[in-house]
mmCIF file of C-alpha atoms in Angstrom:
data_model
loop_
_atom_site.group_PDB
_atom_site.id
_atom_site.type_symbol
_atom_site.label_atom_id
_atom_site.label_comp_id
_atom_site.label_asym_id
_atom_site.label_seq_id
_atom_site.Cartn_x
_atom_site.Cartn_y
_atom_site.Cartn_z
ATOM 1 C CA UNK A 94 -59.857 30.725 105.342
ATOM 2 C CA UNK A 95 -56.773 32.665 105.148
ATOM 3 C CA UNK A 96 -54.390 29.816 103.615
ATOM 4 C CA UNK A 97 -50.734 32.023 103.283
ATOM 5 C CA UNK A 98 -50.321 34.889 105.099
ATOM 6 C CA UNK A 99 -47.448 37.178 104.763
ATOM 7 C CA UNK A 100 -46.461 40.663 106.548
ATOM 8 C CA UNK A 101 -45.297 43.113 106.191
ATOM 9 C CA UNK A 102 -47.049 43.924 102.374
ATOM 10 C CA UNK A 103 -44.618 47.048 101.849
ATOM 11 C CA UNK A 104 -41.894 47.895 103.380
ATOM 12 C CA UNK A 105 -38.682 50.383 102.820
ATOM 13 C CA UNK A 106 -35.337 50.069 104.411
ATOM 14 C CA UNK A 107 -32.001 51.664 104.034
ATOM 15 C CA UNK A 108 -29.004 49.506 103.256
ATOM 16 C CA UNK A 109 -27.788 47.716 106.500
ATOM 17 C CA UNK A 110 -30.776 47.962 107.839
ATOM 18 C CA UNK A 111 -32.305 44.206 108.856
ATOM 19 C CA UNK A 112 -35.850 42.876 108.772
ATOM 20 C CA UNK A 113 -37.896 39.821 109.399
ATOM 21 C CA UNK A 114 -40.754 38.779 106.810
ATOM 22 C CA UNK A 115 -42.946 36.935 108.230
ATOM 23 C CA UNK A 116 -44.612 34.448 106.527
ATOM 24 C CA UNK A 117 -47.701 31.761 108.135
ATOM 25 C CA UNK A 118 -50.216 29.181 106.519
ATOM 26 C CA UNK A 119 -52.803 27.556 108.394
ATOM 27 C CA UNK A 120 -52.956 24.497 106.174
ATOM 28 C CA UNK A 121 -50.740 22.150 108.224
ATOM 29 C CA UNK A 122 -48.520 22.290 104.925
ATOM 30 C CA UNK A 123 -45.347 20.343 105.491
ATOM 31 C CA UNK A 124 -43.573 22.134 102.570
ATOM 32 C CA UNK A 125 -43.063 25.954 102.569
ATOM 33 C CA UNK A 126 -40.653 28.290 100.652
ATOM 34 C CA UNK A 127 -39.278 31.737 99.879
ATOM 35 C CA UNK A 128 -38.963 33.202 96.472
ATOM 36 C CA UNK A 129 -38.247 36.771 95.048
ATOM 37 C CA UNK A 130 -39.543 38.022 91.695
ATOM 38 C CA UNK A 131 -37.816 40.407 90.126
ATOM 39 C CA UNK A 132 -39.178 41.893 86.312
ATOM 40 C CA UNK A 133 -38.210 39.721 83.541
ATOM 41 C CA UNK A 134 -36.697 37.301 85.950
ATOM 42 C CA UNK A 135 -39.836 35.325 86.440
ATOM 43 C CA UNK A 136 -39.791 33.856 90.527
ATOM 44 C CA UNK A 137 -36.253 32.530 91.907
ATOM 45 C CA UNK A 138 -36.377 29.985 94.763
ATOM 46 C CA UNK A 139 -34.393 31.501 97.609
ATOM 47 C CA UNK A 140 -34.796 28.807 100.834
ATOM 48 C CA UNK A 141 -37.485 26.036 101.323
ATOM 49 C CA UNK A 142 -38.474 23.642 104.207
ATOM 50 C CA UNK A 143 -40.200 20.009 103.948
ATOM 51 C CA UNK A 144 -41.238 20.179 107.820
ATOM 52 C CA UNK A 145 -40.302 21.806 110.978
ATOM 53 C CA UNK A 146 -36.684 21.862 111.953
ATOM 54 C CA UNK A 147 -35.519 21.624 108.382
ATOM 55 C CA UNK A 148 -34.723 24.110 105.983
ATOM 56 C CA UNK A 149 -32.239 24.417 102.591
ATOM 57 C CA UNK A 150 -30.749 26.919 100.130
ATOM 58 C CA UNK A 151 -32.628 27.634 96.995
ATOM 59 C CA UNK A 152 -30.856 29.207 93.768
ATOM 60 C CA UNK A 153 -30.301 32.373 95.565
ATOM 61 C CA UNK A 154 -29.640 31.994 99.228
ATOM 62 C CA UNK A 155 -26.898 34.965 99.525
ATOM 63 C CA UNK A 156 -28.102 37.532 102.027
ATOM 64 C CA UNK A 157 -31.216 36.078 103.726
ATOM 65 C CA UNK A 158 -31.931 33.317 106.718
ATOM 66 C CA UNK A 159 -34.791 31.509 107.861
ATOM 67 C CA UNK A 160 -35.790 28.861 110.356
ATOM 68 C CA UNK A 161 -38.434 26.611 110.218
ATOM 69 C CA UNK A 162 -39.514 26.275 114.343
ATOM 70 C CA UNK A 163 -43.281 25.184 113.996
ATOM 71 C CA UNK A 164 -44.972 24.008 110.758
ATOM 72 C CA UNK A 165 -47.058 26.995 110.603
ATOM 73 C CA UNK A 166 -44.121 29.343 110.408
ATOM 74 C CA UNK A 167 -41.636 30.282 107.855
ATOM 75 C CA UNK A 168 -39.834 33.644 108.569
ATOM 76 C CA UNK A 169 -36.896 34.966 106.106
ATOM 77 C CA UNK A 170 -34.077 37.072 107.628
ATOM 78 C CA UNK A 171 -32.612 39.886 106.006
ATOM 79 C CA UNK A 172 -29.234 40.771 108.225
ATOM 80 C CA UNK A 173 -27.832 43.506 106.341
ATOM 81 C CA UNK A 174 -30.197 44.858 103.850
ATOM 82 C CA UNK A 175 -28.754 46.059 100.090
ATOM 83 C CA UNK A 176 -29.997 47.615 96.852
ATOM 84 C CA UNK A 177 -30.041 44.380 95.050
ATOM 85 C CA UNK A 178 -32.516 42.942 97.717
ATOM 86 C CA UNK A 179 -34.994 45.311 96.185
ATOM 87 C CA UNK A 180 -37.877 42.997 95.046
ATOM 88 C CA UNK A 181 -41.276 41.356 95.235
ATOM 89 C CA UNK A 182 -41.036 38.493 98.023
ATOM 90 C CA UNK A 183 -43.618 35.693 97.871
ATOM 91 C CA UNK A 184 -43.815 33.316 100.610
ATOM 92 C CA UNK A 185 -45.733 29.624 99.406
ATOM 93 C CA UNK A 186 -46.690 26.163 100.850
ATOM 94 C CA UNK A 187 -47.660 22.937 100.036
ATOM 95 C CA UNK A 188 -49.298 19.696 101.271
ATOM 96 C CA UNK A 189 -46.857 17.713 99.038
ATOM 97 C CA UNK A 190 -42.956 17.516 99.045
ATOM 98 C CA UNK A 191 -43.288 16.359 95.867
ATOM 99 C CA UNK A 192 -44.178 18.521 92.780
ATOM 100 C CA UNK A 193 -47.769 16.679 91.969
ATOM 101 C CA UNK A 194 -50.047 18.998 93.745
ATOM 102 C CA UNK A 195 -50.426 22.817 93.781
ATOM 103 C CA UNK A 196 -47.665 25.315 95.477
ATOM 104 C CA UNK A 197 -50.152 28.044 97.489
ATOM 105 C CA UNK A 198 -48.919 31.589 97.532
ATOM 106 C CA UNK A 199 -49.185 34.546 99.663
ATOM 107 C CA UNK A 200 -49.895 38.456 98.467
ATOM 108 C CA UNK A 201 -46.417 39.052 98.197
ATOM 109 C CA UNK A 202 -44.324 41.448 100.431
ATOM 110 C CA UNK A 203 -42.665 44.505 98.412
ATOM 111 C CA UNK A 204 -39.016 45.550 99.719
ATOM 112 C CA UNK A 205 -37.335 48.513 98.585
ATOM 113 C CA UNK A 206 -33.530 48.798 99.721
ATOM 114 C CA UNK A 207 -32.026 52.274 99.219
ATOM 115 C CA UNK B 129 -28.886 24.034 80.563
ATOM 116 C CA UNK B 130 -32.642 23.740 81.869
ATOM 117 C CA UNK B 131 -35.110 27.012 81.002
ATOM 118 C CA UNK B 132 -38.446 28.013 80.165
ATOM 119 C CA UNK B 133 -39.185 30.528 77.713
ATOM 120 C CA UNK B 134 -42.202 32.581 77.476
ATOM 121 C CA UNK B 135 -41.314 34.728 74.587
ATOM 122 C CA UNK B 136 -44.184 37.141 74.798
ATOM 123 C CA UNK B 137 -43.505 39.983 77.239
ATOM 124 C CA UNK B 138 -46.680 41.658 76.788
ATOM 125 C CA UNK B 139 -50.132 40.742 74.917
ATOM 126 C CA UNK B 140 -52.919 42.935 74.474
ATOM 127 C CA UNK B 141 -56.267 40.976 73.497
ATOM 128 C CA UNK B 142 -59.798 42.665 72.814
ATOM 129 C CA UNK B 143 -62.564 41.269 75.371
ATOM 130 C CA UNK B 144 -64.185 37.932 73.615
ATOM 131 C CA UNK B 145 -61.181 37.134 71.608
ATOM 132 C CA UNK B 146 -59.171 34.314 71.798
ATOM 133 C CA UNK B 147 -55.765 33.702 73.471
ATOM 134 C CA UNK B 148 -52.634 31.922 72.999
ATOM 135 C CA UNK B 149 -49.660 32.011 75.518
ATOM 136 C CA UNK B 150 -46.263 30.852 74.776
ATOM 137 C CA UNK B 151 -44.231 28.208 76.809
ATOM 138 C CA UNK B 152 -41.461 26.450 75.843
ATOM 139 C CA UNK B 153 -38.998 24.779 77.932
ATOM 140 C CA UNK B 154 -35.285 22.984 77.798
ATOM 141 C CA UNK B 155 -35.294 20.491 80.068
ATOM 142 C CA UNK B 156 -33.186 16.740 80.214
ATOM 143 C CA UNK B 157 -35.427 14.888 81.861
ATOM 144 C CA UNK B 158 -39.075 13.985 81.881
ATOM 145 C CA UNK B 159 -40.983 17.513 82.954
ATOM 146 C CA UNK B 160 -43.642 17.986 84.688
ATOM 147 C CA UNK B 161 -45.674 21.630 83.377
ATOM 148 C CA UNK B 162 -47.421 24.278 85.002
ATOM 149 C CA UNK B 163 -49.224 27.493 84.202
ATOM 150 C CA UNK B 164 -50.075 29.970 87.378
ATOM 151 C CA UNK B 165 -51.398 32.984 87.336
ATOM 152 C CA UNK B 166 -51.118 36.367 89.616
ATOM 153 C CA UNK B 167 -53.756 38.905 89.443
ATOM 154 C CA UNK B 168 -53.067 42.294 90.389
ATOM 155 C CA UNK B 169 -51.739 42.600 94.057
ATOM 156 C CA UNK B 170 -52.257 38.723 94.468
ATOM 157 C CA UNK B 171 -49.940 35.835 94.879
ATOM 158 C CA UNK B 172 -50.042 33.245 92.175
ATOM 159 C CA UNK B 173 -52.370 30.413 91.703
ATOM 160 C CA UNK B 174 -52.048 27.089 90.130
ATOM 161 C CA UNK B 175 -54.184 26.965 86.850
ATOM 162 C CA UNK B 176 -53.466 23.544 85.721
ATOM 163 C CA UNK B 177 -50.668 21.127 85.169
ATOM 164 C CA UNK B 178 -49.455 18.290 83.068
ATOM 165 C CA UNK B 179 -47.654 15.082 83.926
ATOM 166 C CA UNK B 180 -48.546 12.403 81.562
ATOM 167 C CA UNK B 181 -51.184 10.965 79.802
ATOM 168 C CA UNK B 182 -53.571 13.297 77.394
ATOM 169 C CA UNK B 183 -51.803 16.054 76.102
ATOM 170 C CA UNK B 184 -54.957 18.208 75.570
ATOM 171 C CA UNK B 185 -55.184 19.467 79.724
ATOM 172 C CA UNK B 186 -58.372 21.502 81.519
ATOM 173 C CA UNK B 187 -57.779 24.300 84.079
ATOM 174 C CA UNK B 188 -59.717 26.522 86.305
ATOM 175 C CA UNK B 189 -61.226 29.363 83.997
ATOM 176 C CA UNK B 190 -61.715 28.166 81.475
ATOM 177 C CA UNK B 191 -58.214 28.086 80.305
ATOM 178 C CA UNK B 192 -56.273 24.880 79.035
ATOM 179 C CA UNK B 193 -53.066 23.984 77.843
ATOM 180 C CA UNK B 194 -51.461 21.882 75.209
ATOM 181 C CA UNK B 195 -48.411 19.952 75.691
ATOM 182 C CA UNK B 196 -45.704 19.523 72.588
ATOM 183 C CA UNK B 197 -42.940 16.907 73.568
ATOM 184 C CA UNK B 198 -41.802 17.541 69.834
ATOM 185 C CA UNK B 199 -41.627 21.287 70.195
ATOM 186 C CA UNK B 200 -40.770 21.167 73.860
ATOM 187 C CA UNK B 201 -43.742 23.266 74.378
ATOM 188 C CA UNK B 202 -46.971 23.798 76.502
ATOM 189 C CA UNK B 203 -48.779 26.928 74.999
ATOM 190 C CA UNK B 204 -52.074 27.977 77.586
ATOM 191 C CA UNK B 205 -55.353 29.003 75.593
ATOM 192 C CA UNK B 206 -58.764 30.229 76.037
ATOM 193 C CA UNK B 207 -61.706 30.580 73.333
ATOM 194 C CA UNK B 208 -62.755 33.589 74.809
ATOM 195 C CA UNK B 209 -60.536 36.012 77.354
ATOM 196 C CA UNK B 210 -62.465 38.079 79.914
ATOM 197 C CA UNK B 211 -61.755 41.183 81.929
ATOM 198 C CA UNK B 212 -61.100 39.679 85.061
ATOM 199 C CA UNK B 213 -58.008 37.846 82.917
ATOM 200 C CA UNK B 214 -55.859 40.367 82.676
ATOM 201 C CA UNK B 215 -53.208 39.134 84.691
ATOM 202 C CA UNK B 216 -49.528 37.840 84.967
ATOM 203 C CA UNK B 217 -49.433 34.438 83.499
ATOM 204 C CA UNK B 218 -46.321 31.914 84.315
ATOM 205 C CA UNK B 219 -45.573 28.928 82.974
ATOM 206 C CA UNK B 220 -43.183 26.629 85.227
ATOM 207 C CA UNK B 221 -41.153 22.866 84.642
ATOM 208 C CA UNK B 222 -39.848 20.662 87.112
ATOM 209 C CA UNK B 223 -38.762 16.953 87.077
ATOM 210 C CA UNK B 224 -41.364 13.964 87.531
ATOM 211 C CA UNK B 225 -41.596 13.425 90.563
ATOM 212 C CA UNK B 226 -39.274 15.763 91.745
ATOM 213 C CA UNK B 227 -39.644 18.403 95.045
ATOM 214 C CA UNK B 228 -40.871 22.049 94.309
ATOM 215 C CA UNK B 229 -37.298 23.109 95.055
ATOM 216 C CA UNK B 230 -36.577 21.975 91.382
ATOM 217 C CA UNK B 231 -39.334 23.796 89.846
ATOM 218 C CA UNK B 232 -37.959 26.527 87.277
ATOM 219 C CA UNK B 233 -40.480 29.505 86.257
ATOM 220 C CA UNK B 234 -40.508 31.439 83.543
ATOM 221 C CA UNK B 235 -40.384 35.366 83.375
ATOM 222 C CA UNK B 236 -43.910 35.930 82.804
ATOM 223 C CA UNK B 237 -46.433 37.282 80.130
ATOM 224 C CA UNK B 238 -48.394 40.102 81.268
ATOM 225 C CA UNK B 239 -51.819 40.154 79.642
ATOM 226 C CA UNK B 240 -54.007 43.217 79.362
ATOM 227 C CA UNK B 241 -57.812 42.902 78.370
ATOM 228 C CA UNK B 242 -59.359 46.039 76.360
ATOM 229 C CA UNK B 243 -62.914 46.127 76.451
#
């Protein structure tokens, strides 16, 4: 049962560098979403999707993409990596669009930009 | 402006003692509340939520939460606290009804267990 499944866990890059984090559930969840969690910043929404083909900005959409091409797949972009993109990324899904049921997460992915 | 507070950074708790975590939230419209938890090198998981109805709510764990309209608060307990809770603990708001886009989390409380 692997639910949410994000690669790569760790991963280092030097500024200007760009990546791909790929994130997949195997729940057939129509909603899935991006945040970063920085300390004492608790977890900031950065894109989300309700369903294949459509995707929208979070609080803090600056600096990363994504596409939303199958309902299994959710990857987020990073074109030109920077310093301040250093953080945990957590990648989660739901069965719901609306907030009733339970947001699944993955292990997280840790960036480090220097 | 909407915001949820957990005003406890850290807590330390001796194994078998009892445990109170902090929420409290600013928020204009009717909220829904949530407490998640991430263990060490884990994503977070749902421990239970409130939408209406009894304020007194169960979670997984053992844990359960009180909500406070009149203190705008929803403060997660347990009797007892266990090893295997040490953890990072986040409480989280978002409108009735509304899509997870418009949930808002809080900055954590780490909890450490000493045995």
């Amino acid at each position: 049962n692997a639910g949410v499944t994000q690669t790569p866990k760790f991963q280092v890059l030097k500024t200007g560098q760009s990546m791909t984090l790929q994130c997949a559930q195997d729940m057939n969840h129509e909603y899935m979403s991006w945040y970063r969690q920085d300390p004492g910043m608790g977890l900031r929404l950065i894109h989300y999707s309700v369903g294949a083909g459509i995707t929208d900005q979070g609080e803090v959409p600056n600096g990363y993409n994504v596409s939303r091409s199958t309902t299994e797949d959710f990857p987020l972009r990073l074109l030109s990596a920077a310093p301040s993109q250093t953080s945990v990324y957590f990648c989660a899904s739901s069965q719901d669009r609306a907030n009733t049921g339970e947001l699944f997460f993955g292990e997280g992915s840790r960036l480090t930009v220097l | 402006a909407q915001s949820v507070t957990q005003p406890d950074i850290h807590i330390t708790v001796s194994e078998g003692a009892s445990l109170e975590l902090r929420c409290n939230y600013s928020y204009g419209a009717t909220p829904y509340l949530f407490w998640y938890v991430q263990s060490p090198g884990q994503g977070l998981q749902l421990l239970l939520k409130y939408f209406s109805g009894d304020t007194l709510v169960q979670g997984i764990k053992g844990f359960e939460a009180e909500f406070k309209r009149s203190q705008s608060s929803f403060n997660l307990r347990k009797p007892s606290v266990h090893w295997s809770d040490a953890a990072e603990y986040f409480c989280a708001v978002g409108p009735a009804w509304g899509g997870y886009n418009k949930l808002i989390f809080g900055a954590g409380t780490r909890l450490a267990v000493h045995p």
